[in-house]
Coordinates of C-alpha atoms in Angstrom, one line a residue:
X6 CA -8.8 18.5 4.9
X7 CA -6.0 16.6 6.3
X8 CA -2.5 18.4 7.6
X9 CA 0.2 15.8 8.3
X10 CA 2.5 19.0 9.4
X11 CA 4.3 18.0 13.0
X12 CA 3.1 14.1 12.9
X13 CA 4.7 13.2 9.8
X14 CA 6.2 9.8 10.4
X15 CA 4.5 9.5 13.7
X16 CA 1.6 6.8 14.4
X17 CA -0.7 9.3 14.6
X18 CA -0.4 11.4 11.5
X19 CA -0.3 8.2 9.5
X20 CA -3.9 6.8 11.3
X21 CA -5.4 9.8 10.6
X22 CA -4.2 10.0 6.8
X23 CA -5.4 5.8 7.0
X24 CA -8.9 7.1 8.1
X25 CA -9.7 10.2 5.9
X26 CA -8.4 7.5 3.2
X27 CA -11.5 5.2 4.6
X28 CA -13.8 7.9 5.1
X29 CA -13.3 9.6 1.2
X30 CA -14.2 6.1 -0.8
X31 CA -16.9 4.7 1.9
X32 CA -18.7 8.0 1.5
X33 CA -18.5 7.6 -2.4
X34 CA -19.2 3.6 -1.8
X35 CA -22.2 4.4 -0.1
X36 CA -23.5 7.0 -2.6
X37 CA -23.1 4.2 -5.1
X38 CA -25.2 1.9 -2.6
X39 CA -22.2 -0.9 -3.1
X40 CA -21.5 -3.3 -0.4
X41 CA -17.5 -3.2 0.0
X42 CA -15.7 -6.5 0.4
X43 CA -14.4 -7.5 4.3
X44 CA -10.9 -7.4 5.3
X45 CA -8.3 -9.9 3.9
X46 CA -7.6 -12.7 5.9
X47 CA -4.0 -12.8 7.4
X48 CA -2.3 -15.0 4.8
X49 CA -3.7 -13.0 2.0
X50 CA -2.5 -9.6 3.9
X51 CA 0.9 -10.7 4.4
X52 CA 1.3 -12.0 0.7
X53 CA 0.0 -8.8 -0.4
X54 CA 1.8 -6.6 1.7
X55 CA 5.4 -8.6 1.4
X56 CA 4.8 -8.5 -2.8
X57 CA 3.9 -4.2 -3.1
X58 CA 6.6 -3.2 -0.4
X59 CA 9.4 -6.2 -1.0
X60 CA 8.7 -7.5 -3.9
X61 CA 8.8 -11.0 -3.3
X62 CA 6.1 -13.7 -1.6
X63 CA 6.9 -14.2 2.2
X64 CA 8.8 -17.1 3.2
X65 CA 7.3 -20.4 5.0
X66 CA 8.8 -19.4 8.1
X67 CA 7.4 -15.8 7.4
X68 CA 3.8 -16.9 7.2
X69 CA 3.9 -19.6 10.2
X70 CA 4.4 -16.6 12.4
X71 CA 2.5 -14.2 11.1
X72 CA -0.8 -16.6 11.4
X73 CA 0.3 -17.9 14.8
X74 CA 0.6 -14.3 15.9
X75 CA -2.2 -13.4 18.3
X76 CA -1.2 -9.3 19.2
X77 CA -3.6 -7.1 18.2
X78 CA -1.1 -4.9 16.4
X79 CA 0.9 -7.5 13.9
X80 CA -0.6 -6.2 10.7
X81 CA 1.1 -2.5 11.6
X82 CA 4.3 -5.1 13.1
X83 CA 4.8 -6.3 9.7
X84 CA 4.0 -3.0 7.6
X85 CA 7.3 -1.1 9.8
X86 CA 9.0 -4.6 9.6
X87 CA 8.7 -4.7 5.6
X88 CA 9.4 -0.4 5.6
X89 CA 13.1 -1.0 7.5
X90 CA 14.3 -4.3 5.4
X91 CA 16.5 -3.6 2.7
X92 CA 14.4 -5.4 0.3
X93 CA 11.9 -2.5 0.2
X94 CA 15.0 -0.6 -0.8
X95 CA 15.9 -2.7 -3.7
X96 CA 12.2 -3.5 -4.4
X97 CA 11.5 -0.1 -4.9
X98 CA 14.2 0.9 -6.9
X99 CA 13.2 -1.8 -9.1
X100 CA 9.7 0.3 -9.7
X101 CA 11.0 3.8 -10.0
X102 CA 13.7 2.8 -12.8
X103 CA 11.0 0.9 -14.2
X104 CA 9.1 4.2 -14.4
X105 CA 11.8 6.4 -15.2
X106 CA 12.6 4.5 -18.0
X107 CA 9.8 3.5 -19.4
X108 CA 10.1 5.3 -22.7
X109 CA 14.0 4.1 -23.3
X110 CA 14.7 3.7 -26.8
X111 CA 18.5 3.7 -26.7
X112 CA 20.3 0.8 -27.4
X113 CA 22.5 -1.0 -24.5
X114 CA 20.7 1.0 -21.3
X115 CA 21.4 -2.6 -19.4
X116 CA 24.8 -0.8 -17.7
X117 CA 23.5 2.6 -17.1
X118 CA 20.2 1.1 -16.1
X119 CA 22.7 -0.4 -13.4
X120 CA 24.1 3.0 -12.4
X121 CA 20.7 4.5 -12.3
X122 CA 19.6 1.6 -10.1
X123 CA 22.4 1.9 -7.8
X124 CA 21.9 5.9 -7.2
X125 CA 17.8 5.2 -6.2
X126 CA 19.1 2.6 -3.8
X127 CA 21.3 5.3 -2.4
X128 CA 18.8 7.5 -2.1
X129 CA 15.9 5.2 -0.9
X130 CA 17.7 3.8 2.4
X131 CA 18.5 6.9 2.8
X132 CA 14.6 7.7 2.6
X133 CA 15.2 11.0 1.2
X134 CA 12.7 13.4 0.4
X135 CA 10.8 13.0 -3.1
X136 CA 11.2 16.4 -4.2
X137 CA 14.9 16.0 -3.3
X138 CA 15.3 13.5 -5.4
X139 CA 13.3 14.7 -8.7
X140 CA 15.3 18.0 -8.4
X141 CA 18.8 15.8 -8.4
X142 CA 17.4 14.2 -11.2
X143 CA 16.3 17.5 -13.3
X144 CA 19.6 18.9 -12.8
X145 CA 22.4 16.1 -12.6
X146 CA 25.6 18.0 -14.2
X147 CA 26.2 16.8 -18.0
X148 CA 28.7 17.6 -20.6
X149 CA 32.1 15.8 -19.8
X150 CA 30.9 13.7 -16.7
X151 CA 28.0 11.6 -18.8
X152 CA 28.3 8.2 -18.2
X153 CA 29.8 5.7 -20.2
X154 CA 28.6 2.2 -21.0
X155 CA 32.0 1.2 -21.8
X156 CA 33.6 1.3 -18.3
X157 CA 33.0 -1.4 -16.0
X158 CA 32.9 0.8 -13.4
X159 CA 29.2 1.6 -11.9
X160 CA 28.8 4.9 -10.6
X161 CA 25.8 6.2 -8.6
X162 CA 23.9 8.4 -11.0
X163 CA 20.6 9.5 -12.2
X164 CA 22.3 10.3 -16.0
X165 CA 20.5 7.1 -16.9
X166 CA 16.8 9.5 -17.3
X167 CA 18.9 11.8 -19.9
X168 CA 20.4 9.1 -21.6
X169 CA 17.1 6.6 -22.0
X170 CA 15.5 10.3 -23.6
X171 CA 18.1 10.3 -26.3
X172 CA 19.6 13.7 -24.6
X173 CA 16.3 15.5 -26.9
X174 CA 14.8 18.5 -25.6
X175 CA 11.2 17.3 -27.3
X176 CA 11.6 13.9 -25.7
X177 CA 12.9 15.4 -22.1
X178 CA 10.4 17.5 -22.1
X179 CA 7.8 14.6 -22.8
X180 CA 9.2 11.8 -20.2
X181 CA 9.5 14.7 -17.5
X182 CA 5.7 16.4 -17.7
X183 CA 4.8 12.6 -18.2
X184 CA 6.7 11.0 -15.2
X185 CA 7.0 14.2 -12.4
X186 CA 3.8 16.0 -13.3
X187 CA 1.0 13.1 -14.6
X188 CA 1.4 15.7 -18.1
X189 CA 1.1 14.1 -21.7
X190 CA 2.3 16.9 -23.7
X191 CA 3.3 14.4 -26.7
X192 CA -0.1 14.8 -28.6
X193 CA 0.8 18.2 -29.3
X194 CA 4.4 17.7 -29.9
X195 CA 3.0 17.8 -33.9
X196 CA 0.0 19.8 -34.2
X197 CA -3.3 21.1 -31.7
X198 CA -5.9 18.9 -31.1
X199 CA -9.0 20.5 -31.3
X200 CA -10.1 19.2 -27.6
X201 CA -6.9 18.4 -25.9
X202 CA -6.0 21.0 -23.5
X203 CA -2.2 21.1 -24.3
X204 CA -1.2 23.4 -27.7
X205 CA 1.9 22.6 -29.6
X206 CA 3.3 25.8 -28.3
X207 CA 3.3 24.8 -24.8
X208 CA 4.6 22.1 -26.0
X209 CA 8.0 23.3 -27.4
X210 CA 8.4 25.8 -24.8
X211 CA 8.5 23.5 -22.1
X212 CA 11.4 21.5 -24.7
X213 CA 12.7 25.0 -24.4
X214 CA 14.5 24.3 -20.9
X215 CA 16.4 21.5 -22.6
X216 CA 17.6 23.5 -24.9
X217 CA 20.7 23.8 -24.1
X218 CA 21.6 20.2 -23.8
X219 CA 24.0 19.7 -26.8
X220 CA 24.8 16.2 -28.4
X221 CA 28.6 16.4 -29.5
X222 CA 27.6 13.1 -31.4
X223 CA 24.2 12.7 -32.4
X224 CA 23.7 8.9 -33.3
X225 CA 25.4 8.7 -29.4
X226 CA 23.5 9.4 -26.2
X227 CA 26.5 7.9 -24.4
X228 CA 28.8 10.5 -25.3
X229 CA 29.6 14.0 -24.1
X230 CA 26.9 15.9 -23.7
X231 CA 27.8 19.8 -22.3
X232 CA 25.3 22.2 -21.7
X233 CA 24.8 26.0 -23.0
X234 CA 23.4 27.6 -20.0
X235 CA 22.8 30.6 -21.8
X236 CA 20.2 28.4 -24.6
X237 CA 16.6 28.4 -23.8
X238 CA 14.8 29.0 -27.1
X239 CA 13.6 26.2 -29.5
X240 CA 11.9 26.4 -33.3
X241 CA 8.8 24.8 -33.3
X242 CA 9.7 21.6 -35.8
X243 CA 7.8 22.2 -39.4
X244 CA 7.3 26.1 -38.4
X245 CA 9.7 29.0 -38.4
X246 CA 8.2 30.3 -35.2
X247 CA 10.9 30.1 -31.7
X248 CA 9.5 29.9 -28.1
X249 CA 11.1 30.5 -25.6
X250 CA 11.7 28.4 -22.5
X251 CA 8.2 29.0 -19.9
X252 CA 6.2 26.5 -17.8
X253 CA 2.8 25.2 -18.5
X254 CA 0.9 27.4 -16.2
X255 CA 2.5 30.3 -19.2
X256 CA 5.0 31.9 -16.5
X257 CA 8.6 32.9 -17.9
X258 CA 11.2 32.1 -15.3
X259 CA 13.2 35.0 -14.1
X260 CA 16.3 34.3 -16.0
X261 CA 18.0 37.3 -13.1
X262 CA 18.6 34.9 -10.9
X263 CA 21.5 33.4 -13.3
X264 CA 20.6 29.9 -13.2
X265 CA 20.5 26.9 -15.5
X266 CA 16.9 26.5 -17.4
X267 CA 17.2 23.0 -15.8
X268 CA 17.6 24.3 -12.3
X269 CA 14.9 26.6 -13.2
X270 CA 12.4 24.4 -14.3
X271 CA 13.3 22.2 -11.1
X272 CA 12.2 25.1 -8.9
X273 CA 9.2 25.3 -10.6
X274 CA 8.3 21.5 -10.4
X275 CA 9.1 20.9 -6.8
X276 CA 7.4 23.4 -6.0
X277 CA 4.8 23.4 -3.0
X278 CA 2.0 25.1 -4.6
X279 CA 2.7 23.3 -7.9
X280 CA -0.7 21.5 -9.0
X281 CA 0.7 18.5 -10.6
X282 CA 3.9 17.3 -9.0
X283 CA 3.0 16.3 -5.6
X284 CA -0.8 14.7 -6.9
X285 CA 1.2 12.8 -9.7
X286 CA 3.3 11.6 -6.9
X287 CA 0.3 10.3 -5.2
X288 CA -1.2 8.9 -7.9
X289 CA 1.4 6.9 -8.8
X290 CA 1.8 5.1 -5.8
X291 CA -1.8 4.5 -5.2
X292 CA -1.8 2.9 -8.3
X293 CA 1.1 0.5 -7.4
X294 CA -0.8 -0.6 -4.4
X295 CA -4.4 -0.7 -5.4
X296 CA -3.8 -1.4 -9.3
X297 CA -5.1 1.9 -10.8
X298 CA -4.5 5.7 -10.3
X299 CA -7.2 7.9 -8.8
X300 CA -7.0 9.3 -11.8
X301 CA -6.6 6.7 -14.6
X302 CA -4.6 7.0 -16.7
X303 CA -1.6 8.3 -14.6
X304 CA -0.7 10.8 -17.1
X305 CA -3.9 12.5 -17.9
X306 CA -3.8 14.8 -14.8
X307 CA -5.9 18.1 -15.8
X308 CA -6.9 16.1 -18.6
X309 CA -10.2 14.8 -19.5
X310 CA -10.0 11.7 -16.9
X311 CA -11.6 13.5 -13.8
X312 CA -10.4 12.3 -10.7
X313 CA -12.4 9.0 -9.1
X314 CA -11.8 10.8 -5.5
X315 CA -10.5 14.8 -6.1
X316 CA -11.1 15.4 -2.3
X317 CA -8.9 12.1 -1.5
X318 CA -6.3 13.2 -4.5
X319 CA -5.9 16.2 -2.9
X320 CA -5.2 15.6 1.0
X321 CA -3.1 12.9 -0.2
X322 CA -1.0 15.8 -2.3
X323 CA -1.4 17.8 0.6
X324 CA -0.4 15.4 3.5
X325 CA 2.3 14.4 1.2
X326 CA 3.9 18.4 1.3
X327 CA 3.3 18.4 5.0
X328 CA 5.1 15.5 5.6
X329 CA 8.5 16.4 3.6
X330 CA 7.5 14.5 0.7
X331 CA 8.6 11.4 3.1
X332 CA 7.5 8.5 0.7
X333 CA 7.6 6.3 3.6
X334 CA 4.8 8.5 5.3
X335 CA 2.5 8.0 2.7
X336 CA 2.9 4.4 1.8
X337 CA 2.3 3.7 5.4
X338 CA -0.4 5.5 5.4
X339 CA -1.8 3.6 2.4
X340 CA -0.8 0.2 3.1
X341 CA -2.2 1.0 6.8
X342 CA -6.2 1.6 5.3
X343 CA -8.9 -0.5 5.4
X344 CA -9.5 0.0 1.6
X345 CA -5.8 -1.6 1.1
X346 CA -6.8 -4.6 3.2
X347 CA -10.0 -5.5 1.7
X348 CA -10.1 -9.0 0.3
X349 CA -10.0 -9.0 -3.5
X350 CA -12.8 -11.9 -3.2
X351 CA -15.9 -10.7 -4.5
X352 CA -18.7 -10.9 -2.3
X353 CA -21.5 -8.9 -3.4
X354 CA -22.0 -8.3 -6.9
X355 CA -22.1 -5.0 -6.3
X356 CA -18.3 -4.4 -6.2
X357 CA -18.0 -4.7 -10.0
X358 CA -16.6 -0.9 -10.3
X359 CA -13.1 -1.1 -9.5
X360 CA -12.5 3.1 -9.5
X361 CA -14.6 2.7 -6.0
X362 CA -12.2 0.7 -4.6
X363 CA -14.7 -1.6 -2.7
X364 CA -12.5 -4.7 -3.2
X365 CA -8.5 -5.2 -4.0
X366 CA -8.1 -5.8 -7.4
X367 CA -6.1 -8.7 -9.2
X368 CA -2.5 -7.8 -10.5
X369 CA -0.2 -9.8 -12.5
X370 CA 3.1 -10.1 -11.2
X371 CA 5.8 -7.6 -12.6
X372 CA 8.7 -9.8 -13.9
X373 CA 10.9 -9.2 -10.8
X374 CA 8.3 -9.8 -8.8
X375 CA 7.9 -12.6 -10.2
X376 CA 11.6 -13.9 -10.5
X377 CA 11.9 -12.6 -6.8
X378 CA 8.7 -14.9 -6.0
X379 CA 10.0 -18.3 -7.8
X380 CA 13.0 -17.6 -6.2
X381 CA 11.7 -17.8 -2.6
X382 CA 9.6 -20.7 -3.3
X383 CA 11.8 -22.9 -4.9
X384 CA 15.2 -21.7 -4.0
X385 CA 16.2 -21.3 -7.5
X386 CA 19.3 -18.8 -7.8
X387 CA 20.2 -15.7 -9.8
X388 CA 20.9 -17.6 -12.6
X389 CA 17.0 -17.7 -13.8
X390 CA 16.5 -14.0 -13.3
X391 CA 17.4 -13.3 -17.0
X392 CA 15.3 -15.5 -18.7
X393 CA 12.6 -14.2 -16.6
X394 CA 12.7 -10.6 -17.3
X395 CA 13.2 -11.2 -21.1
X396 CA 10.1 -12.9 -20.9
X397 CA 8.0 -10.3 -19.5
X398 CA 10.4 -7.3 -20.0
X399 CA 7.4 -5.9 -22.4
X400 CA 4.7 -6.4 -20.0
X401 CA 3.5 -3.3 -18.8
X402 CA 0.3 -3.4 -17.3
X403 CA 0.2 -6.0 -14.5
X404 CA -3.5 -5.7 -13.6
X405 CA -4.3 -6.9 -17.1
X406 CA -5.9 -10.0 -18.0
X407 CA -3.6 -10.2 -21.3
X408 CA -0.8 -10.2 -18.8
X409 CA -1.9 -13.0 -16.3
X410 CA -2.5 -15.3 -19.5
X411 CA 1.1 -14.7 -21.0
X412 CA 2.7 -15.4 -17.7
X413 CA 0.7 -18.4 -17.1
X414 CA 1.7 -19.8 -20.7
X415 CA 5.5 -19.0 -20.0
X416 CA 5.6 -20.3 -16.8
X417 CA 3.8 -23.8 -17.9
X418 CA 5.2 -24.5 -20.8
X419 CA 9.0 -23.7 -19.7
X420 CA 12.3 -24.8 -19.0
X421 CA 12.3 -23.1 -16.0
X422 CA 8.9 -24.6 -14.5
X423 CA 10.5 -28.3 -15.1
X424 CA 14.0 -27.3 -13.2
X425 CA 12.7 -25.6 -10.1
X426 CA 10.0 -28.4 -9.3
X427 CA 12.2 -31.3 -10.1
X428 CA 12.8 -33.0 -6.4
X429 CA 16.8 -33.1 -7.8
X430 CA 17.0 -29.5 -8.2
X431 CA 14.5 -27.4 -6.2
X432 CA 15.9 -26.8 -2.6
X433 CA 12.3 -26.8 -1.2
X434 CA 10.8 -30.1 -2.7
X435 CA 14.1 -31.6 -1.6
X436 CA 13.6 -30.4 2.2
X437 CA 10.0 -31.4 2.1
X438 CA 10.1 -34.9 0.4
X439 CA 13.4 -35.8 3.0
X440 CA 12.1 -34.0 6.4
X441 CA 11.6 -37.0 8.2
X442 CA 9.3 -35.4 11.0
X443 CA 6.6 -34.4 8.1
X444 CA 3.7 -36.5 7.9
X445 CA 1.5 -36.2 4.2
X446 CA -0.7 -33.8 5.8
X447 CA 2.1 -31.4 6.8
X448 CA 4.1 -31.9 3.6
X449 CA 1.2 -30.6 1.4
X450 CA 0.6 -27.3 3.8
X451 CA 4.3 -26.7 3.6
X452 CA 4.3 -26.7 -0.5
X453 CA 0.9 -24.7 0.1
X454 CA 2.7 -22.3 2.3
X455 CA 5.7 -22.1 -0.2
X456 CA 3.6 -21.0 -3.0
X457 CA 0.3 -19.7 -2.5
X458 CA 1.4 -18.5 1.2
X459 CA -1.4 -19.9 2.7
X460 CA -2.7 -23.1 4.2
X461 CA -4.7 -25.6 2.2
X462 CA -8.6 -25.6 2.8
X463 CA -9.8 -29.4 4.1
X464 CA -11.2 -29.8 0.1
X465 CA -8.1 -29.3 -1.0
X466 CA -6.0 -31.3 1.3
X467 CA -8.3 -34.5 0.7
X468 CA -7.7 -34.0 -2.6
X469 CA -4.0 -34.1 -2.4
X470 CA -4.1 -36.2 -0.2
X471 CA -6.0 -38.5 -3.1
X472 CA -3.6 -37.9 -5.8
X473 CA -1.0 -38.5 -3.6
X474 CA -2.2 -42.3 -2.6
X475 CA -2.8 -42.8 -5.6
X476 CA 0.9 -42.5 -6.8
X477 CA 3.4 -45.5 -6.8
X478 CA 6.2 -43.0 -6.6
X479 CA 5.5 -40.1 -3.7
X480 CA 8.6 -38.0 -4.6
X481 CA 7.2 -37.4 -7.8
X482 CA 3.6 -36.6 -6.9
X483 CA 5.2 -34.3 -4.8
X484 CA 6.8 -32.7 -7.6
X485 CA 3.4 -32.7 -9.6
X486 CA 1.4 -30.9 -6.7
X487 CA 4.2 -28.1 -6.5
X488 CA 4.7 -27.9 -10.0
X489 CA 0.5 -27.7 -10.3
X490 CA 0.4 -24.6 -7.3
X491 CA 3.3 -22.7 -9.2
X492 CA 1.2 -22.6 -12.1
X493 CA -1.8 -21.7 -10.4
X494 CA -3.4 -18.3 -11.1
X495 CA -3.0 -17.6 -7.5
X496 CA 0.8 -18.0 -7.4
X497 CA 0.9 -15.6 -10.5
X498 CA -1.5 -12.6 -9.6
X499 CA -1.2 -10.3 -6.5
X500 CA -4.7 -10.5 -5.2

């Protein structure tokens, strides 16, 4: 067991969380006789690294330095560089409204999306705690202050959650055990399953602490919404049975205390000794950086997915408390193992298993990943982020072949592709084909550098070096090698 109580933040509570990371999968590695993969190389570090914590591929200038740095500290250098830039700010912001609405069905979220965007950006430089922030969430004030998508004016709020939930207690109630606990209550929204674990009645008495949210105007979840503080009963639907409001372990809050069911159920959740909030914390972000949950899938905590690792789950969730619920803490604890910086090369055909976590698996690009990506490499503006995102807005599991193949056929076959390597529109290909102190050899490591964030292997040089003697006109060779590495597989996966 692992206490990160009086280091959190410090170098050496986040080395020891690194090692006991190390030292829960080798032990399982080695039970399962598997040879783990070695440590990334430098260039694929620094891509990997700049695309979980900023979202984007590093710069040229970026990678020069990184791989002419010799100290023997740069990889921790460039995790606390990456944790202070505003771009892990806006990067992450970008995943937790991804999250938080990831069950929207109201119409027109793209303003309120904004304003929910906007409060998690407040909240993220400010790096305040998780707990902190869930609880803002479960009880943000309603009724005459919900937000509008008809002013122009965006204000900092989390309303956004209530409003992508239709302002339902049933579908609350299933986006916040689904999101802040790692719960799927919805299979027993309707009826029991004979082997699930959760019973329709659990189900409508956790709804039960939403009951009081009213719609003044049902076909509106834009529109007033006030609150009955005193309403925390629900009929089951199809039944003529009413619950009222308790949590899933079966406790009935003690209503003495005079406070909302929201800011009840808030206590309850954020709680320290809660079993699910701070490992579905954990679990989330271990699947953002190594491509799948330690318990898989993310919302089948207490399910019937056991846990790869439950000793690792558990310090994590345990560190995590010590430390505050400091996010930072625990991503730089994660990003800082030797399991995050294995190569995602396989080297032994042993490493097939990827819930062992012997190599780094291969992740599509998320569409602002992506859009943040093109952008660095070819210099192309804000203009193509739209066309982007529509793209790939439905693309929710990044780590999926079906993914990788879509983006490749949408980035090959579009508009897009032809505008950002043309040498009269892409800022890169421009400075590359006129930088008169760049001889061949130097021009196709830059374009490699751009791209794939690497330099080119002496194969693949001579073989640009081929094509490109074999043009009559070198500006547009140029344009063909750039537009053939953006289409590569490895410009479009996180590996």
């Amino acid at each position: 067991m692992v206490s990160a109580g009086g280091e959190a933040g410090s170098d050496a509570g986040t080395e020891k969380l690194a090692t006991r990371i190390d030292a829960r999968l080798n032990e399982r590695i080695a039970q399962a006789h598997v040879k783990p993969a070695p440590q990334a190389d430098d260039a694929e570090f620094l891509r990997r690294l700049s695309l979980d914590l900023t979202g984007r591929i590093p710069y040229v200038s970026e990678v020069r330095a990184f791989l002419a740095d010799t100290s023997a500290d740069k990889r921790r250098v460039a995790i606390e560089r990456r944790l202070a830039s505003p771009e892990y700010v806006s990067n992450f912001a970008h995943v937790w409204r991804a999250i938080l609405l990831a069950q929207a069905t109201a119409q027109d979220m793209a303003f309120v999306e904004s304003q929910l965007e906007s409060w998690l950006t407040q909240r993220l430089r400010e790096n305040a705690p998780y707990d902190q922030m869930v609880r803002e969430i479960l009880t943000v004030p309603l009724g005459d202050r919900i937000a509008s998508n008809s002013t122009t004016q965006i204000v900092a709020t989390p309303l956004a959650f209530y409003q992508a939930n239709e302002l339902k207690p049933e579908t609350l109630a299933s986006a916040v055990s689904r999101v802040f606990l790692g719960v799927n209550l919805e299979c027993a929204q309707c009826h029991n399953h004979p082997f699930a674990r959760w019973k329709q009645e659990q189900f409508w008495e956790f709804a039960g602490f939403f009951a009081g949210v009213q719609r003044l105007r049902p076909d509106n979840a834009f529109a007033a919404a006030p609150e009955m503080m005193d309403r925390r009963s629900l009929m089951i639907v199809g039944t003529e049975r009413t619950v009222q409001a308790r949590f899933l372990d079966g406790a009935e809050p003690d209503w003495s205390q005079r406070q909302s069911p929201r800011a009840a159920l808030a206590d309850w959740i954020t709680a320290d000794d809660n079993p699910y909030f701070a490992r579905a914390a954990v679990n989330r972000l271990w699947a953002h950086f190594f491509g799948r949950g330690l318990v898989n899938p993310l919302d089948d905590l207490g399910g019937i997915s056991a846990p790869s690792h439950p000793e690792l789950l558990d310090e994590l969730a345990q560190a995590f408390v010590a430390s505050g619920y400091d996010l930072k803490f625990l991503i730089r604890a994660i990003v800082s193992s030797q399991a995050y910086q294995r190569t995602s090369r396989q080297t032994d055909s042993s490493q097939q298993e990827p819930a062992l976590f012997a190599r780094m698996v291969l992740r599509g690009l998320t569409p602002e990943q992506l859009f943040a990506s093109l952008a660095v490499a070819t210099g192309c503006g804000e203009e193509s982020r739209g066309a982007i995102k529509t793209r790939f807005s439905s693309l929710e599991r990044p780590n999926e072949m079906e993914t990788s193949i879509l983006q490749s056929l949408a980035v090959m076959n579009g508009q897009l592709a032809s505008t950002v390597t043309s040498p009269s529109e892409s800022k890169t290909l421009a400075a590359v084909i006129d930088a008169p102190f760049l001889d061949l050899n130097a021009k196709i490591e830059t374009l490699y550098l751009a791209t794939l964030s690497r330099q080119p292997t002496e194969a693949e040089s001579a073989q640009m070096r081929t094509y490109l003697s074999s043009q009559l006109d070198e500006r547009e060779a140029l344009a063909d090698v750039f537009w053939a590495l953006l289409n590569s597989a490895e410009f479009k996966l996180n590996h």
